[in-house]
Amino acid sequence: MKTKIHAAAGAVALITVSAFWLSTATAELLGDSAAITTVKNCVLAGMVALIPAMIIAGASGFSLGKGWKSPVVARKKWRMRIIAANGLLVLVPSAFLLSSFATAGRFDKFFAVVQAIELVAGATNIALLSLNIRDGLSLRRKPLRLATRAR
């Protein structure tokens, strides 16, 4: 059961971060200031889904990996620490700042710099979450491969 909760939370986190990133990039490239403002406010509101998913994925992952000596588990833990730090130190503050700037109609150079930083940080988290999901799937398949070889 814990494995399914972990997988579901990880999937929700990846899908949510990806949706935020794609919406932001699309609004920046094709939208007007109203579209950008809408996206920035939706990203901020979407933190209500993302933050619990990240907490559940991280906590359940650390619980599932407890006692494992596998280098794969160690890499997943290391990536999760970077994902969490990136989210707490860059993405959440950026979401608040960009939403408030967009709502005020402040689309200046500082907005653009923060937006660029947010896009890089978001892409980083997408890549790291994807790698964690890949490694999680490999851990799940490994016992099956070993069991079939033993027969």
Coordinates of C-alpha atoms in Angstrom, one line a residue:
M1 CA 0.0 0.0 0.0
K2 CA 2.8 2.4 0.9
T3 CA 4.4 1.7 -2.5
K4 CA 1.2 2.7 -4.3
I5 CA 0.8 5.9 -2.2
H6 CA 4.5 6.8 -3.0
A7 CA 4.0 6.2 -6.7
A8 CA 0.8 8.1 -6.9
A9 CA 2.2 11.1 -5.0
G10 CA 5.3 11.1 -7.2
A11 CA 3.2 11.0 -10.3
V12 CA 1.0 13.9 -9.0
A13 CA 4.1 15.9 -8.2
L14 CA 5.6 15.3 -11.7
I15 CA 2.4 16.0 -13.5
T16 CA 1.8 19.2 -11.5
V17 CA 5.3 20.6 -11.9
S18 CA 5.2 19.7 -15.7
A19 CA 1.8 21.4 -16.1
F20 CA 3.1 24.5 -14.3
W21 CA 6.2 24.6 -16.5
L22 CA 4.3 24.1 -19.8
S23 CA 1.6 26.6 -18.9
T24 CA 4.2 29.2 -18.0
A25 CA 6.3 28.6 -21.1
T26 CA 3.2 28.7 -23.3
A27 CA 1.8 31.9 -21.7
E28 CA 5.2 33.6 -21.9
L29 CA 5.7 32.7 -25.6
L30 CA 2.1 33.0 -26.9
G31 CA 0.1 34.9 -24.3
D32 CA -0.6 38.4 -23.4
S33 CA -0.2 39.9 -19.9
A34 CA -3.7 38.7 -18.9
A35 CA -2.8 35.1 -19.8
I36 CA 0.5 35.4 -18.0
T37 CA -1.3 36.8 -14.9
T38 CA -3.8 33.9 -15.0
V39 CA -1.1 31.3 -15.3
K40 CA 1.0 32.9 -12.4
N41 CA -2.1 33.0 -10.2
C42 CA -3.1 29.4 -11.1
V43 CA 0.5 28.2 -10.4
L44 CA 0.3 29.8 -7.0
A45 CA -3.1 28.2 -6.3
G46 CA -1.8 24.8 -7.6
M47 CA 0.7 24.7 -4.7
V48 CA -2.2 23.4 -2.7
A49 CA -1.9 20.2 -4.6
L50 CA 1.8 20.1 -5.3
I51 CA 3.2 20.7 -1.8
P52 CA 1.2 17.8 -0.1
A53 CA 2.1 15.5 -3.0
M54 CA 5.8 16.4 -2.6
I55 CA 5.6 15.8 1.2
I56 CA 3.9 12.5 0.8
A57 CA 6.3 11.3 -2.0
G58 CA 9.3 12.4 0.1
A59 CA 8.1 10.9 3.4
S60 CA 6.9 7.7 1.9
G61 CA 10.1 7.3 -0.2
F62 CA 12.3 7.8 2.8
S63 CA 10.2 5.3 4.8
L64 CA 10.3 2.7 1.9
G65 CA 14.1 3.2 1.5
K66 CA 14.9 2.9 5.2
G67 CA 17.5 0.2 5.7
W68 CA 18.2 -0.3 2.0
K69 CA 21.9 -0.2 1.0
S70 CA 21.1 0.0 -2.7
P71 CA 22.9 2.8 -4.7
V72 CA 19.6 3.3 -6.6
V73 CA 17.9 4.2 -3.3
A74 CA 20.7 6.4 -2.3
R75 CA 20.5 8.3 -5.6
K76 CA 16.7 8.7 -5.1
K77 CA 17.2 10.1 -1.6
W78 CA 19.9 12.5 -2.9
R79 CA 17.7 13.7 -5.7
M80 CA 14.7 14.2 -3.4
R81 CA 16.8 16.5 -1.1
I82 CA 17.7 18.6 -4.2
I83 CA 14.1 18.6 -5.4
A84 CA 12.8 19.7 -1.9
A85 CA 15.5 22.4 -1.6
N86 CA 14.8 23.7 -5.1
G87 CA 11.1 23.8 -4.4
L88 CA 11.4 25.5 -1.0
L89 CA 14.1 27.9 -1.8
V90 CA 13.4 28.8 -5.4
L91 CA 10.0 27.6 -6.8
V92 CA 7.7 28.5 -3.9
P93 CA 9.1 32.0 -3.4
S94 CA 9.2 32.6 -7.1
A95 CA 5.5 31.6 -7.4
F96 CA 4.5 34.1 -4.8
L97 CA 6.7 36.9 -6.2
L98 CA 5.6 36.3 -9.9
S99 CA 2.0 36.1 -9.0
S100 CA 2.1 39.4 -7.1
F101 CA 4.1 41.1 -9.8
A102 CA 1.8 39.8 -12.5
T103 CA -1.3 40.9 -10.6
A104 CA 0.2 44.4 -10.2
G105 CA 1.0 44.4 -14.0
R106 CA 4.7 44.6 -13.2
F107 CA 6.3 42.8 -16.2
D108 CA 9.7 44.4 -16.0
K109 CA 13.3 43.0 -16.2
F110 CA 13.2 41.7 -12.6
F111 CA 10.0 39.7 -13.5
A112 CA 11.8 38.3 -16.5
V113 CA 14.8 37.3 -14.5
V114 CA 12.7 35.6 -11.8
Q115 CA 10.6 33.9 -14.4
A116 CA 13.8 32.5 -16.1
I117 CA 15.1 31.2 -12.8
E118 CA 11.7 29.6 -12.1
L119 CA 11.7 27.9 -15.5
V120 CA 15.2 26.5 -15.0
A121 CA 14.4 25.3 -11.5
G122 CA 11.2 23.8 -12.7
A123 CA 12.9 22.0 -15.5
T124 CA 15.5 20.7 -13.0
N125 CA 12.8 19.3 -10.8
I126 CA 11.0 17.7 -13.8
A127 CA 14.2 16.0 -14.7
L128 CA 15.0 14.8 -11.2
L129 CA 11.4 13.6 -10.5
S130 CA 11.5 11.7 -13.8
L131 CA 14.8 10.1 -12.9
N132 CA 13.3 9.1 -9.5
I133 CA 10.3 7.6 -11.1
R134 CA 12.5 5.7 -13.5
D135 CA 14.6 4.4 -10.7
G136 CA 11.6 3.5 -8.6
L137 CA 10.2 1.4 -11.5
S138 CA 13.5 -0.3 -11.8
L139 CA 13.5 -1.2 -8.1
R140 CA 10.0 -2.5 -8.4
R141 CA 11.0 -4.7 -11.4
K142 CA 14.2 -6.0 -10.0
P143 CA 12.7 -8.6 -7.6
L144 CA 10.6 -9.9 -10.4
R145 CA 13.7 -10.4 -12.6
L146 CA 15.5 -12.2 -9.8
A147 CA 12.5 -14.4 -9.0
T148 CA 12.2 -15.5 -12.7
R149 CA 15.9 -16.3 -12.9
A150 CA 15.8 -18.5 -9.8
R151 CA 13.2 -20.8 -11.3

